[in-house]
CSV table of C-alpha atoms and ligand atoms in Angstrom, one decimal:
chain,number,residue,atom,x,y,z
A,23,UNK,CA,23.2,-8.3,-9.5
A,24,UNK,CA,22.7,-12.0,-9.0
A,25,UNK,CA,19.6,-13.7,-10.4
A,26,UNK,CA,20.5,-17.1,-9.0
A,27,UNK,CA,17.8,-18.6,-6.8
A,28,UNK,CA,18.7,-19.5,-3.2
A,29,UNK,CA,18.4,-23.3,-2.4
A,30,UNK,CA,15.1,-22.5,-0.5
A,31,UNK,CA,13.7,-20.6,-3.5
A,32,UNK,CA,14.8,-23.3,-5.9
A,33,UNK,CA,13.1,-25.9,-3.7
A,34,UNK,CA,9.8,-23.9,-3.7
A,35,UNK,CA,9.9,-23.5,-7.5
A,36,UNK,CA,10.5,-27.2,-8.1
A,37,UNK,CA,8.0,-28.4,-5.5
A,38,UNK,CA,5.2,-26.1,-6.7
A,39,UNK,CA,5.9,-26.8,-10.4
A,40,UNK,CA,5.7,-30.6,-9.9
A,41,UNK,CA,2.5,-30.2,-7.9
A,42,UNK,CA,0.9,-27.9,-10.5
A,43,UNK,CA,1.9,-30.2,-13.4
A,44,UNK,CA,0.3,-33.1,-11.5
A,45,UNK,CA,-2.8,-31.6,-10.0
A,46,UNK,CA,-3.6,-28.3,-11.6
A,47,UNK,CA,-2.8,-28.2,-15.3
A,48,UNK,CA,-4.4,-31.5,-16.3
A,49,UNK,CA,-7.9,-30.4,-15.0
A,50,UNK,CA,-7.7,-26.7,-16.0
A,51,UNK,CA,-9.3,-26.9,-19.5
A,52,UNK,CA,-12.2,-29.2,-18.4
A,53,UNK,CA,-12.9,-27.0,-15.3
A,54,UNK,CA,-13.1,-24.0,-17.7
A,55,UNK,CA,-15.5,-25.7,-20.1
A,56,UNK,CA,-17.8,-26.7,-17.2
A,57,UNK,CA,-17.4,-23.4,-15.2
A,58,UNK,CA,-16.4,-25.9,-12.4
A,59,UNK,CA,-14.6,-24.6,-9.3
A,60,UNK,CA,-11.1,-26.2,-9.0
A,61,UNK,CA,-11.8,-28.0,-5.7
A,62,UNK,CA,-9.0,-30.6,-6.1
A,63,UNK,CA,-6.5,-27.8,-6.4
A,64,UNK,CA,-7.8,-26.0,-3.3
A,65,UNK,CA,-7.7,-29.3,-1.3
A,66,UNK,CA,-4.2,-29.9,-2.6
A,67,UNK,CA,-3.1,-26.3,-1.6
A,68,UNK,CA,-4.3,-27.1,1.9
A,69,UNK,CA,-2.7,-30.5,2.1
A,70,UNK,CA,0.7,-29.3,0.8
A,71,UNK,CA,0.7,-26.2,3.0
A,72,UNK,CA,1.2,-24.0,-0.1
A,73,UNK,CA,-2.0,-22.1,0.9
A,74,UNK,CA,-0.1,-20.4,3.7
A,75,UNK,CA,3.2,-20.0,1.9
A,76,UNK,CA,3.9,-16.4,2.6
A,77,UNK,CA,2.3,-16.2,6.1
A,78,UNK,CA,4.9,-16.0,8.9
A,79,UNK,CA,6.0,-19.3,10.5
A,80,UNK,CA,4.9,-17.9,13.8
A,81,UNK,CA,1.3,-18.3,12.7
A,82,UNK,CA,1.8,-21.7,11.1
A,83,UNK,CA,2.6,-20.4,7.6
A,84,UNK,CA,5.5,-21.2,5.3
A,85,UNK,CA,7.4,-18.0,6.0
A,86,UNK,CA,8.3,-17.7,2.2
A,87,UNK,CA,10.2,-14.6,1.1
A,88,UNK,CA,8.8,-12.3,-1.6
A,89,UNK,CA,10.7,-14.1,-4.5
A,90,UNK,CA,9.5,-17.5,-3.3
A,91,UNK,CA,6.0,-16.1,-3.3
A,92,UNK,CA,6.5,-14.8,-6.9
A,93,UNK,CA,7.8,-18.1,-8.0
A,94,UNK,CA,4.8,-19.9,-6.5
A,95,UNK,CA,2.3,-17.5,-8.1
A,96,UNK,CA,4.1,-17.8,-11.5
A,97,UNK,CA,3.8,-21.6,-11.4
A,98,UNK,CA,0.1,-21.4,-10.5
A,99,UNK,CA,-0.5,-18.8,-13.3
A,100,UNK,CA,1.3,-21.1,-15.7
A,101,UNK,CA,-1.0,-24.0,-14.7
A,102,UNK,CA,-4.3,-22.3,-14.2
A,103,UNK,CA,-5.0,-18.6,-13.6
A,104,UNK,CA,-8.2,-19.5,-11.8
A,105,UNK,CA,-6.2,-21.3,-9.1
A,106,UNK,CA,-3.7,-18.4,-8.9
A,107,UNK,CA,-6.5,-15.9,-8.3
A,108,UNK,CA,-7.8,-17.9,-5.2
A,109,UNK,CA,-4.3,-17.8,-3.7
A,110,UNK,CA,-3.2,-14.3,-4.5
A,111,UNK,CA,-6.3,-12.7,-3.1
A,112,UNK,CA,-6.2,-14.9,0.0
A,113,UNK,CA,-2.5,-14.4,0.7
A,114,UNK,CA,-1.4,-11.2,-1.0
A,115,UNK,CA,-4.5,-9.0,-0.5
A,116,UNK,CA,-6.0,-10.3,2.7
A,117,UNK,CA,-3.5,-12.2,4.9
A,118,UNK,CA,-0.8,-9.7,4.0
A,119,UNK,CA,-3.0,-6.8,5.1
A,120,UNK,CA,-3.8,-8.5,8.4
A,121,UNK,CA,-0.1,-9.2,9.0
A,122,UNK,CA,0.8,-5.6,8.1
A,123,UNK,CA,-2.0,-3.6,9.8
A,124,UNK,CA,-3.7,-5.9,12.2
A,125,UNK,CA,-3.5,-5.8,16.0
A,126,UNK,CA,-1.9,-8.7,17.8
A,127,UNK,CA,-5.3,-10.1,18.5
A,128,UNK,CA,-6.5,-9.8,14.9
A,129,UNK,CA,-3.3,-11.6,13.7
A,130,UNK,CA,-3.9,-14.4,16.2
A,131,UNK,CA,-7.6,-14.6,15.3
A,132,UNK,CA,-7.1,-15.0,11.6
A,133,UNK,CA,-3.6,-15.9,10.4
A,134,UNK,CA,-3.3,-19.4,11.8
A,135,UNK,CA,-6.6,-20.4,10.2
A,136,UNK,CA,-5.6,-18.7,7.0
A,137,UNK,CA,-2.2,-20.4,7.0
A,138,UNK,CA,-3.9,-23.8,7.1
A,139,UNK,CA,-6.5,-22.8,4.5
A,140,UNK,CA,-9.4,-23.5,7.0
A,141,UNK,CA,-10.4,-19.9,6.3
A,142,UNK,CA,-10.0,-18.2,2.9
A,143,UNK,CA,-10.0,-14.4,2.5
A,144,UNK,CA,-11.6,-12.1,0.0
A,145,UNK,CA,-11.0,-8.4,-0.7
A,146,UNK,CA,-14.1,-6.2,-0.7
A,147,UNK,CA,-13.1,-2.9,-2.3
A,148,UNK,CA,-14.9,-2.4,-5.7
A,149,UNK,CA,-18.5,-1.3,-5.7
A,150,UNK,CA,-20.9,-1.2,-8.6
A,151,UNK,CA,-20.3,2.6,-9.1
A,152,UNK,CA,-16.7,2.9,-7.8
A,153,UNK,CA,-14.0,0.8,-9.4
A,154,UNK,CA,-11.0,2.8,-10.5
A,155,UNK,CA,-11.8,5.4,-7.9
A,156,UNK,CA,-12.4,3.5,-4.6
A,157,UNK,CA,-11.7,6.6,-2.5
A,158,UNK,CA,-15.4,7.6,-3.3
A,159,UNK,CA,-16.9,4.3,-2.2
A,160,UNK,CA,-20.3,4.4,-0.6
A,161,UNK,CA,-20.5,1.3,1.7
A,162,UNK,CA,-21.0,2.6,5.3
A,163,UNK,CA,-19.9,1.5,8.7
A,164,UNK,CA,-22.0,3.3,11.3
A,165,UNK,CA,-20.5,3.3,14.8
A,166,UNK,CA,-23.1,2.3,17.5
A,167,UNK,CA,-23.3,3.6,21.1
A,168,UNK,CA,-21.8,0.2,22.3
A,169,UNK,CA,-18.7,0.6,20.0
A,170,UNK,CA,-19.8,-1.9,17.5
A,171,UNK,CA,-20.3,-1.0,13.8
A,172,UNK,CA,-23.3,-1.6,11.5
A,173,UNK,CA,-22.1,-2.3,7.9
A,174,UNK,CA,-24.2,-1.7,4.8
A,175,UNK,CA,-23.3,-1.7,1.1
A,176,UNK,CA,-22.7,-3.7,-2.0
A,177,UNK,CA,-19.3,-4.9,-3.4
A,178,UNK,CA,-19.0,-6.2,-6.9
A,179,UNK,CA,-16.7,-8.7,-8.7
A,180,UNK,CA,-15.3,-10.1,-5.5
A,181,UNK,CA,-12.9,-13.0,-6.1
A,182,UNK,CA,-13.5,-15.9,-3.5
A,183,UNK,CA,-16.7,-14.1,-2.5
A,184,UNK,CA,-18.8,-17.2,-1.9
A,185,UNK,CA,-16.1,-19.5,-0.5
A,186,UNK,CA,-14.3,-17.1,1.8
A,187,UNK,CA,-14.6,-17.1,5.6
A,188,UNK,CA,-13.5,-13.5,6.1
A,189,UNK,CA,-13.8,-10.4,4.0
A,190,UNK,CA,-11.5,-7.4,4.2
A,191,UNK,CA,-14.3,-4.9,3.8
A,192,UNK,CA,-13.7,-1.2,3.0
A,193,UNK,CA,-16.5,1.1,4.2
A,194,UNK,CA,-17.0,4.7,5.0
A,195,UNK,CA,-16.8,5.6,8.7
A,196,UNK,CA,-17.1,9.4,8.2
A,197,UNK,CA,-16.1,12.2,5.9
A,198,UNK,CA,-15.6,12.3,2.1
A,199,UNK,CA,-12.7,10.9,0.1
A,200,UNK,CA,-9.9,8.5,1.1
A,201,UNK,CA,-9.6,9.6,4.7
A,202,UNK,CA,-13.2,8.7,5.4
A,203,UNK,CA,-12.8,5.0,4.6
A,204,UNK,CA,-11.9,2.3,7.1
A,205,UNK,CA,-11.1,-1.4,6.7
A,206,UNK,CA,-13.0,-4.2,8.6
A,207,UNK,CA,-12.5,-7.9,9.0
A,208,UNK,CA,-15.9,-9.3,8.6
A,209,UNK,CA,-16.7,-13.1,9.0
A,210,UNK,CA,-18.8,-14.0,6.0
A,211,UNK,CA,-21.3,-16.0,8.0
A,212,UNK,CA,-22.4,-12.9,10.0
A,213,UNK,CA,-26.1,-12.4,9.8
A,214,UNK,CA,-27.1,-10.0,7.0
A,215,UNK,CA,-24.0,-10.9,4.8
A,216,UNK,CA,-25.0,-12.3,1.4
A,217,UNK,CA,-22.7,-13.5,-1.3
A,218,UNK,CA,-24.1,-14.0,-4.8
A,219,UNK,CA,-22.1,-15.9,-7.4
A,220,UNK,CA,-21.5,-14.1,-10.7
A,221,UNK,CA,-21.8,-16.2,-13.9
A,222,UNK,CA,-21.0,-15.7,-17.5
A,223,UNK,CA,-17.5,-14.3,-17.4
A,224,UNK,CA,-15.4,-14.1,-20.5
A,225,UNK,CA,-12.6,-15.9,-18.8
A,226,UNK,CA,-11.6,-17.2,-15.3
A,227,UNK,CA,-14.7,-19.2,-15.7
A,228,UNK,CA,-13.9,-21.7,-12.9
A,229,UNK,CA,-12.9,-19.3,-10.2
A,230,UNK,CA,-15.4,-17.8,-7.8
A,231,UNK,CA,-16.5,-14.2,-8.4
A,232,UNK,CA,-19.3,-12.7,-6.4
A,233,UNK,CA,-21.4,-9.8,-5.5
A,234,UNK,CA,-21.5,-9.1,-1.7
A,235,UNK,CA,-24.5,-7.5,-0.3
A,236,UNK,CA,-24.3,-6.4,3.4
A,237,UNK,CA,-27.5,-5.3,5.2
A,238,UNK,CA,-27.1,-4.2,8.8
A,239,UNK,CA,-24.2,-6.5,9.4
A,240,UNK,CA,-23.1,-5.9,13.0
A,241,UNK,CA,-19.4,-6.4,13.8
A,242,UNK,CA,-17.6,-5.6,17.1
A,243,UNK,CA,-15.2,-2.7,17.5
A,244,UNK,CA,-12.4,-5.4,17.3
A,245,UNK,CA,-13.2,-6.0,13.6
A,246,UNK,CA,-11.8,-2.6,12.7
A,247,UNK,CA,-8.4,-3.5,11.1
A,248,UNK,CA,-5.6,-2.0,13.2
A,249,UNK,CA,-8.2,-0.5,15.6
A,250,UNK,CA,-8.0,2.9,13.8
A,251,UNK,CA,-10.5,4.6,11.5
A,252,UNK,CA,-9.7,6.4,8.3
A,253,UNK,CA,-6.9,4.1,7.0
A,254,UNK,CA,-9.1,1.9,4.7
A,255,UNK,CA,-7.8,3.3,1.3
A,256,UNK,CA,-4.2,3.2,2.5
A,257,UNK,CA,-4.7,-0.4,3.6
A,258,UNK,CA,-6.2,-1.3,0.2
A,259,UNK,CA,-3.6,0.5,-1.9
A,260,UNK,CA,-0.8,-1.0,0.1
A,261,UNK,CA,-2.3,-4.5,-0.4
A,262,UNK,CA,-2.6,-3.7,-4.1
A,263,UNK,CA,1.2,-3.2,-4.3
A,264,UNK,CA,1.5,-6.9,-3.4
A,265,UNK,CA,-1.5,-7.7,-5.6
A,266,UNK,CA,0.2,-6.1,-8.6
A,267,UNK,CA,3.4,-7.9,-7.9
A,268,UNK,CA,1.4,-11.1,-7.8
A,269,UNK,CA,-0.4,-10.3,-11.0
A,270,UNK,CA,3.0,-9.7,-12.7
A,271,UNK,CA,4.0,-13.2,-11.7
A,272,UNK,CA,0.7,-14.7,-12.7
A,273,UNK,CA,0.8,-13.1,-16.1
A,274,UNK,CA,4.4,-14.2,-16.6
A,275,UNK,CA,3.3,-17.7,-15.9
A,276,UNK,CA,0.4,-17.5,-18.3
A,277,UNK,CA,2.6,-16.0,-21.0
A,278,UNK,CA,5.1,-18.8,-20.4
A,279,UNK,CA,2.4,-21.4,-20.8
A,280,UNK,CA,1.3,-19.8,-24.1
A,281,UNK,CA,4.9,-19.8,-25.3
A,282,UNK,CA,5.4,-23.5,-24.3
A,283,UNK,CA,2.1,-24.5,-26.0
A,284,UNK,CA,3.0,-22.6,-29.1
A,285,UNK,CA,6.4,-24.3,-29.4
A,286,UNK,CA,4.9,-27.8,-28.9
A,287,UNK,CA,2.2,-27.2,-31.5
A,288,UNK,CA,4.3,-25.4,-34.1
A,289,UNK,CA,7.1,-28.0,-34.0
A,290,UNK,CA,4.6,-30.8,-34.8
A,291,UNK,CA,2.0,-29.2,-37.2
A,292,UNK,CA,3.0,-29.3,-40.8
A,293,UNK,CA,2.1,-27.0,-43.7
A,294,UNK,CA,3.8,-26.5,-47.1
A,295,UNK,CA,5.7,-29.7,-46.5
A,296,UNK,CA,7.5,-28.7,-43.2
A,297,UNK,CA,6.7,-28.0,-39.6
A,298,UNK,CA,5.1,-24.6,-39.2
A,299,UNK,CA,7.9,-23.5,-36.8
A,300,UNK,CA,10.1,-23.7,-39.8
A,301,UNK,CA,8.3,-20.7,-41.3
A,302,UNK,CA,10.0,-17.4,-40.4
A,303,UNK,CA,6.8,-15.6,-39.6
A,304,UNK,CA,5.8,-18.3,-37.1
A,305,UNK,CA,9.2,-18.0,-35.5
A,306,UNK,CA,8.6,-14.3,-35.1
A,307,UNK,CA,5.5,-15.1,-33.0
A,308,UNK,CA,7.6,-17.3,-30.8
A,309,UNK,CA,10.5,-14.9,-30.5
A,310,UNK,CA,8.4,-11.9,-29.7
A,311,UNK,CA,6.6,-13.9,-27.0
A,312,UNK,CA,9.8,-15.2,-25.5
A,313,UNK,CA,11.3,-11.8,-25.1
A,314,UNK,CA,8.1,-10.5,-23.5
A,315,UNK,CA,8.0,-13.4,-21.0
A,316,UNK,CA,11.6,-12.5,-19.9
A,317,UNK,CA,10.7,-8.8,-19.6
A,318,UNK,CA,7.6,-9.6,-17.5
A,319,UNK,CA,9.5,-12.0,-15.3
A,320,UNK,CA,12.4,-9.6,-14.7
A,321,UNK,CA,10.1,-6.6,-13.9
A,322,UNK,CA,8.3,-8.8,-11.4
A,323,UNK,CA,11.5,-10.2,-9.8
A,324,UNK,CA,12.6,-6.6,-9.3
A,325,UNK,CA,9.5,-5.9,-7.3
A,326,UNK,CA,10.2,-8.9,-5.1
A,327,UNK,CA,13.8,-7.8,-4.7
A,328,UNK,CA,12.8,-4.2,-3.6
A,329,UNK,CA,10.3,-5.7,-1.2
A,330,UNK,CA,12.9,-8.0,0.3
A,331,UNK,CA,15.3,-5.1,0.8
A,332,UNK,CA,12.6,-3.1,2.5
A,333,UNK,CA,12.4,-0.4,-0.2
A,334,UNK,CA,9.3,1.2,-1.7
A,335,UNK,CA,8.1,-1.2,-4.4
A,336,UNK,CA,4.7,0.5,-5.4
A,337,UNK,CA,6.0,2.1,-8.6
A,338,UNK,CA,7.8,-1.0,-9.7
A,339,UNK,CA,4.7,-3.1,-8.9
A,340,UNK,CA,2.6,-0.8,-11.2
A,341,UNK,CA,5.2,-1.1,-14.0
A,342,UNK,CA,5.3,-4.9,-13.6
A,343,UNK,CA,1.6,-5.3,-13.5
A,344,UNK,CA,1.0,-3.0,-16.5
A,345,UNK,CA,3.6,-4.6,-18.7
A,346,UNK,CA,3.0,-8.2,-17.7
A,347,UNK,CA,-0.7,-8.0,-18.1
A,348,UNK,CA,-0.6,-6.5,-21.6
A,349,UNK,CA,2.2,-8.9,-22.5
A,350,UNK,CA,0.1,-11.9,-21.4
A,351,UNK,CA,-2.7,-10.8,-23.7
A,352,UNK,CA,-0.3,-10.5,-26.6
A,353,UNK,CA,1.3,-13.9,-25.8
A,354,UNK,CA,-2.1,-15.6,-25.6
A,355,UNK,CA,-3.1,-13.9,-28.8
A,356,UNK,CA,0.1,-15.1,-30.5
A,357,UNK,CA,-0.6,-18.6,-29.2
A,358,UNK,CA,-4.1,-18.6,-30.8
A,359,UNK,CA,-2.6,-17.3,-34.1
A,360,UNK,CA,0.1,-20.0,-34.2
A,361,UNK,CA,-2.7,-22.6,-33.7
A,362,UNK,CA,-4.7,-21.4,-36.7
A,363,UNK,CA,-8.3,-22.6,-36.5
A,364,UNK,CA,-7.4,-25.0,-33.8
A,365,UNK,CA,-6.7,-22.0,-31.6
A,366,UNK,CA,-10.3,-21.1,-31.8
A,367,UNK,CA,-11.8,-24.3,-30.3
A,368,UNK,CA,-11.5,-25.4,-26.7
A,369,UNK,CA,-9.8,-28.7,-27.6
A,370,UNK,CA,-6.5,-26.7,-27.1
A,371,UNK,CA,-5.7,-24.3,-24.3
A,372,UNK,CA,-4.9,-21.3,-26.4
A,373,UNK,CA,-8.4,-19.8,-26.3
A,374,UNK,CA,-8.5,-20.2,-22.5
A,375,UNK,CA,-5.2,-18.4,-22.2
A,376,UNK,CA,-6.6,-15.5,-24.1
A,377,UNK,CA,-9.8,-15.3,-22.2
A,378,UNK,CA,-8.0,-15.7,-18.8
A,379,UNK,CA,-5.4,-13.1,-19.7
A,380,UNK,CA,-7.9,-10.5,-20.8
A,381,UNK,CA,-9.1,-9.6,-17.3
A,382,UNK,CA,-5.6,-8.9,-16.1
A,383,UNK,CA,-5.5,-5.5,-17.8
A,384,UNK,CA,-8.7,-4.6,-16.0
A,385,UNK,CA,-8.5,-5.7,-12.4
A,386,UNK,CA,-6.0,-4.7,-9.7
A,387,UNK,CA,-6.1,-1.3,-11.4
A,388,UNK,CA,-6.7,-1.0,-15.2
A,389,UNK,CA,-3.8,-0.4,-17.6
A,390,UNK,CA,-4.9,3.2,-17.8
A,391,UNK,CA,-4.8,3.6,-14.1
A,392,UNK,CA,-1.3,2.0,-13.9
A,393,UNK,CA,-0.1,4.5,-16.6
A,394,UNK,CA,-1.5,7.4,-14.5
A,395,UNK,CA,0.2,6.1,-11.4
A,396,UNK,CA,3.5,5.8,-13.2
A,397,UNK,CA,3.1,9.2,-14.8
A,398,UNK,CA,2.2,10.8,-11.4
A,399,UNK,CA,5.3,9.2,-9.8
A,400,UNK,CA,7.6,10.5,-12.5
A,401,UNK,CA,6.2,14.0,-13.0
A,402,UNK,CA,4.8,14.8,-9.6
A,403,UNK,CA,1.6,15.8,-11.3
A,404,UNK,CA,-1.7,13.9,-10.7
A,405,UNK,CA,-3.8,13.4,-13.8
A,406,UNK,CA,-6.6,11.7,-11.9
B,1706,LIG,P1,-4.1,8.9,-3.0
B,1706,LIG,O1,-4.6,10.2,-2.6
B,1706,LIG,O2,-3.0,8.7,-4.0
B,1706,LIG,O3,-3.7,8.0,-1.7
B,1706,LIG,C1,-4.6,7.8,-0.6
B,1706,LIG,C2,-3.8,7.3,0.5
B,1706,LIG,O4,-3.2,6.0,0.1
B,1706,LIG,C3,-1.8,6.1,0.1
B,1706,LIG,N1,-1.3,5.5,-1.1
B,1706,LIG,C4,-0.6,4.4,-1.1
B,1706,LIG,N2,-0.1,3.6,-0.1
B,1706,LIG,C5,0.6,2.6,-0.4
B,1706,LIG,N3,0.9,2.2,-1.6
B,1706,LIG,C6,0.4,2.8,-2.7
B,1706,LIG,N4,0.6,2.4,-3.9
B,1706,LIG,C7,-0.4,4.0,-2.4
B,1706,LIG,N5,-1.0,4.9,-3.2
B,1706,LIG,C8,-1.6,5.8,-2.4
B,1706,LIG,C9,-1.5,7.6,0.0
B,1706,LIG,O5,-0.3,7.9,0.6
B,1706,LIG,C10,-2.6,8.2,0.9
B,1706,LIG,O6,-2.4,7.9,2.2
B,1706,LIG,P2,-2.8,9.1,3.3
B,1706,LIG,O7,-2.2,8.5,4.6
B,1706,LIG,O8,-2.1,10.3,2.9
B,1706,LIG,O9,-4.3,9.2,3.3
B,1706,LIG,O10,-5.4,8.1,-3.5
B,1706,LIG,P3,-6.2,8.3,-4.8
B,1706,LIG,O11,-7.6,8.2,-4.4
B,1706,LIG,O12,-5.7,9.5,-5.5
B,1706,LIG,O13,-5.8,7.0,-5.6
B,1706,LIG,C11,-5.7,7.0,-6.8
B,1706,LIG,C12,-5.5,5.6,-7.5
B,1706,LIG,C13,-6.3,5.8,-8.8
B,1706,LIG,C14,-4.1,5.4,-7.7
B,1706,LIG,C15,-6.1,4.5,-6.7
B,1706,LIG,O14,-7.4,4.8,-6.3
B,1706,LIG,C16,-6.1,3.2,-7.4
B,1706,LIG,O15,-5.1,2.5,-7.4
B,1706,LIG,N6,-7.2,2.8,-8.1
B,1706,LIG,C17,-7.3,1.5,-8.7
B,1706,LIG,C18,-8.3,0.6,-7.9
B,1706,LIG,C19,-7.8,-0.8,-7.9
B,1706,LIG,O16,-6.7,-1.2,-8.3
B,1706,LIG,N7,-8.8,-1.7,-7.5
B,1706,LIG,C20,-8.5,-3.1,-7.4
B,1706,LIG,C21,-9.5,-3.8,-6.7
B,1706,LIG,S1,-9.0,-5.4,-6.1
B,1706,LIG,C22,-8.9,-6.4,-7.4
B,1706,LIG,O17,-9.1,-6.0,-8.5
B,1706,LIG,C23,-8.6,-7.8,-7.1
B,1706,LIG,S2,-8.5,-8.8,-8.5
B,1706,LIG,C24,-8.4,-10.2,-7.8
B,1706,LIG,C25,-7.7,-11.3,-8.5
B,1706,LIG,O18,-6.4,-11.1,-8.7
B,1706,LIG,O19,-8.3,-12.3,-8.8
B,1707,LIG,P1,-14.2,1.7,-14.3
B,1707,LIG,O1,-13.4,2.3,-13.2
B,1707,LIG,O2,-15.6,2.2,-14.5
B,1707,LIG,O3,-13.3,2.0,-15.7
B,1707,LIG,C1,-13.9,1.8,-17.0
B,1707,LIG,C2,-12.9,2.3,-18.0
B,1707,LIG,O4,-12.6,3.7,-17.8
B,1707,LIG,C3,-11.6,1.6,-17.9
B,1707,LIG,O5,-11.0,1.4,-19.2
B,1707,LIG,C4,-10.7,2.5,-17.1
B,1707,LIG,O6,-9.3,2.3,-17.4
B,1707,LIG,C5,-11.2,3.8,-17.6
B,1707,LIG,N1,-10.9,4.9,-16.7
B,1707,LIG,C6,-11.5,5.1,-15.4
B,1707,LIG,N2,-11.0,6.2,-14.8
B,1707,LIG,C7,-10.0,6.7,-15.7
B,1707,LIG,C8,-9.1,7.8,-15.6
B,1707,LIG,N3,-9.0,8.6,-14.6
B,1707,LIG,N4,-8.3,8.0,-16.7
B,1707,LIG,C9,-8.4,7.2,-17.8
B,1707,LIG,N5,-9.2,6.1,-17.9
B,1707,LIG,C10,-10.0,5.9,-16.8
B,1707,LIG,N6,-12.4,-5.9,-7.0
B,1707,LIG,C11,-12.2,-6.1,-5.6
B,1707,LIG,O7,-12.3,-5.2,-4.8
B,1707,LIG,N7,-11.9,-7.4,-5.2
B,1707,LIG,C12,-11.8,-8.4,-6.0
B,1707,LIG,O8,-11.5,-9.6,-5.5
B,1707,LIG,C13,-12.0,-8.2,-7.4
B,1707,LIG,N8,-11.9,-9.3,-8.3
B,1707,LIG,C14,-12.2,-9.1,-9.6
B,1707,LIG,C15,-12.4,-10.2,-10.4
B,1707,LIG,C16,-12.8,-10.0,-11.7
B,1707,LIG,C17,-13.0,-11.2,-12.6
B,1707,LIG,C18,-13.1,-8.7,-12.2
B,1707,LIG,C19,-13.6,-8.5,-13.6
B,1707,LIG,C20,-12.9,-7.6,-11.4
B,1707,LIG,C21,-12.5,-7.8,-10.1
B,1707,LIG,N9,-12.5,-6.7,-9.2
B,1707,LIG,C22,-12.3,-6.9,-7.8
B,1707,LIG,C23,-12.8,-5.4,-9.6
B,1707,LIG,C24,-11.8,-4.7,-10.5
B,1707,LIG,O9,-10.7,-4.3,-9.7
B,1707,LIG,C25,-12.4,-3.5,-11.2
B,1707,LIG,O10,-13.3,-4.0,-12.2
B,1707,LIG,C26,-11.4,-2.5,-11.8
B,1707,LIG,O11,-10.7,-1.9,-10.7
B,1707,LIG,C27,-12.0,-1.5,-12.7
B,1707,LIG,O12,-13.1,-0.9,-12.1
B,1707,LIG,P2,-14.5,-0.8,-13.0
B,1707,LIG,O13,-14.8,-2.1,-13.4
B,1707,LIG,O14,-15.5,-0.1,-12.1
B,1707,LIG,O15,-14.2,0.1,-14.2
């Protein structure tokens, strides 16, 4: 087992890290305070080409391998989880699905523009009444006599919802359960498509989260991903394997940031005549967090490794997502604790880390759902 990065992976890590330190991190806290979208970061992602890092070179992307992608996402997560979420939905959930399932025409239609960042993607799975159990979703796609589809339904909590140019939209084409759902590529400017921004989030305050309302949105037959009905839930759950790997990386980055911030603060702040890092119980906060950061990173790297080798990585992705998300909440909480009262005001980033970390045990499948996925895989018994 060799954990040494290749020269290409090392170059990605260093380039992204330098860019994040320069452009993303310095603005993160202010954007959070003002609920301001990180436009400079998005512009920079386009200019540097990072926005297409994992899309094949054939379509103008960076052709980055899974570990390069993980290193990229970790660096973004360390700088600002808001910026990370724009990218991992765009690349991991949407572009990845088009590359995996799309017809040659669909790949040509969307991937070059997604690689340049001209078009951003969003992922429309969750509905107001169907979150953990998307197989029962109610949005409909009614096939018309001319072969086109009429889409109706509401999606909730959709990252990139108001800024995306294309939505991967899961809707029911016929029949109950998972096999009745299909996936569509819907341009967000199609008549009848409305995106409403959601305000007042606990964390991730500067990223775009929306409700999508589709009323008689007509799309041609060519919008059906892969040209085949009934694969929508498989498309979504396959995408979520990558989403969960990405979230493992993002949470590793956030936990690393919490650790770094804790070390800086506790080696400067003095109480009882010495720096607080000199008190054993403060060192415990640091040591616990450091071990969890390593565990989260190694679990996530294993997912990337399995993916690179063409093996099934769905179980490893659920383990990484479950562990890293819970660890990031603990890390951020330790960071607040180590800052004392200063951890509770937004002059320091500790509170933002905690608020941003909190959602990670909820989305891309809650911690409870990850445990049931892991339990089902190990016992062969479904507890859903
Ligand atoms: P199940 O019967 O297990 O499977 C249905 C079909 O899907 C296939 N499948 C998978 N394929 C690839 N990878 C996986 N991990 C797969 N799991 C299942 C399966 O083989 C089957 O295919 P077929 O051909 O036989 O039909 O489906 P189920 O309904 O029992 O699923 C159960 C469950 C709970 C695991 C699933 O529904 C689930 O994962 N729920 C959680 C929902 C979720 O994660 N939503 C996330 C929404 S997106 C989001 O949160 C983005 S956050 C954005 C940001 O990061 O900012
Ligand atoms: P529910 O499914 O109602 O769950 C509520 C509680 O019940 C949870 O604790 C859950 O673990 C528990 N529970 C449910 N079923 C079981 C069970 N069988 N056993 C044990 N416990 C159970 N979705 C998208 O499609 N695209 C996006 O881009 C997207 N981005 C998001 C961004 C944000 C900021 C947020 C908050 C959410 C986003 N989501 C997105 C939605 C997210 O994936 C869902 O919120 C999540 O899957 C949980 O669904 P729910 O909110 O309906 O909760």
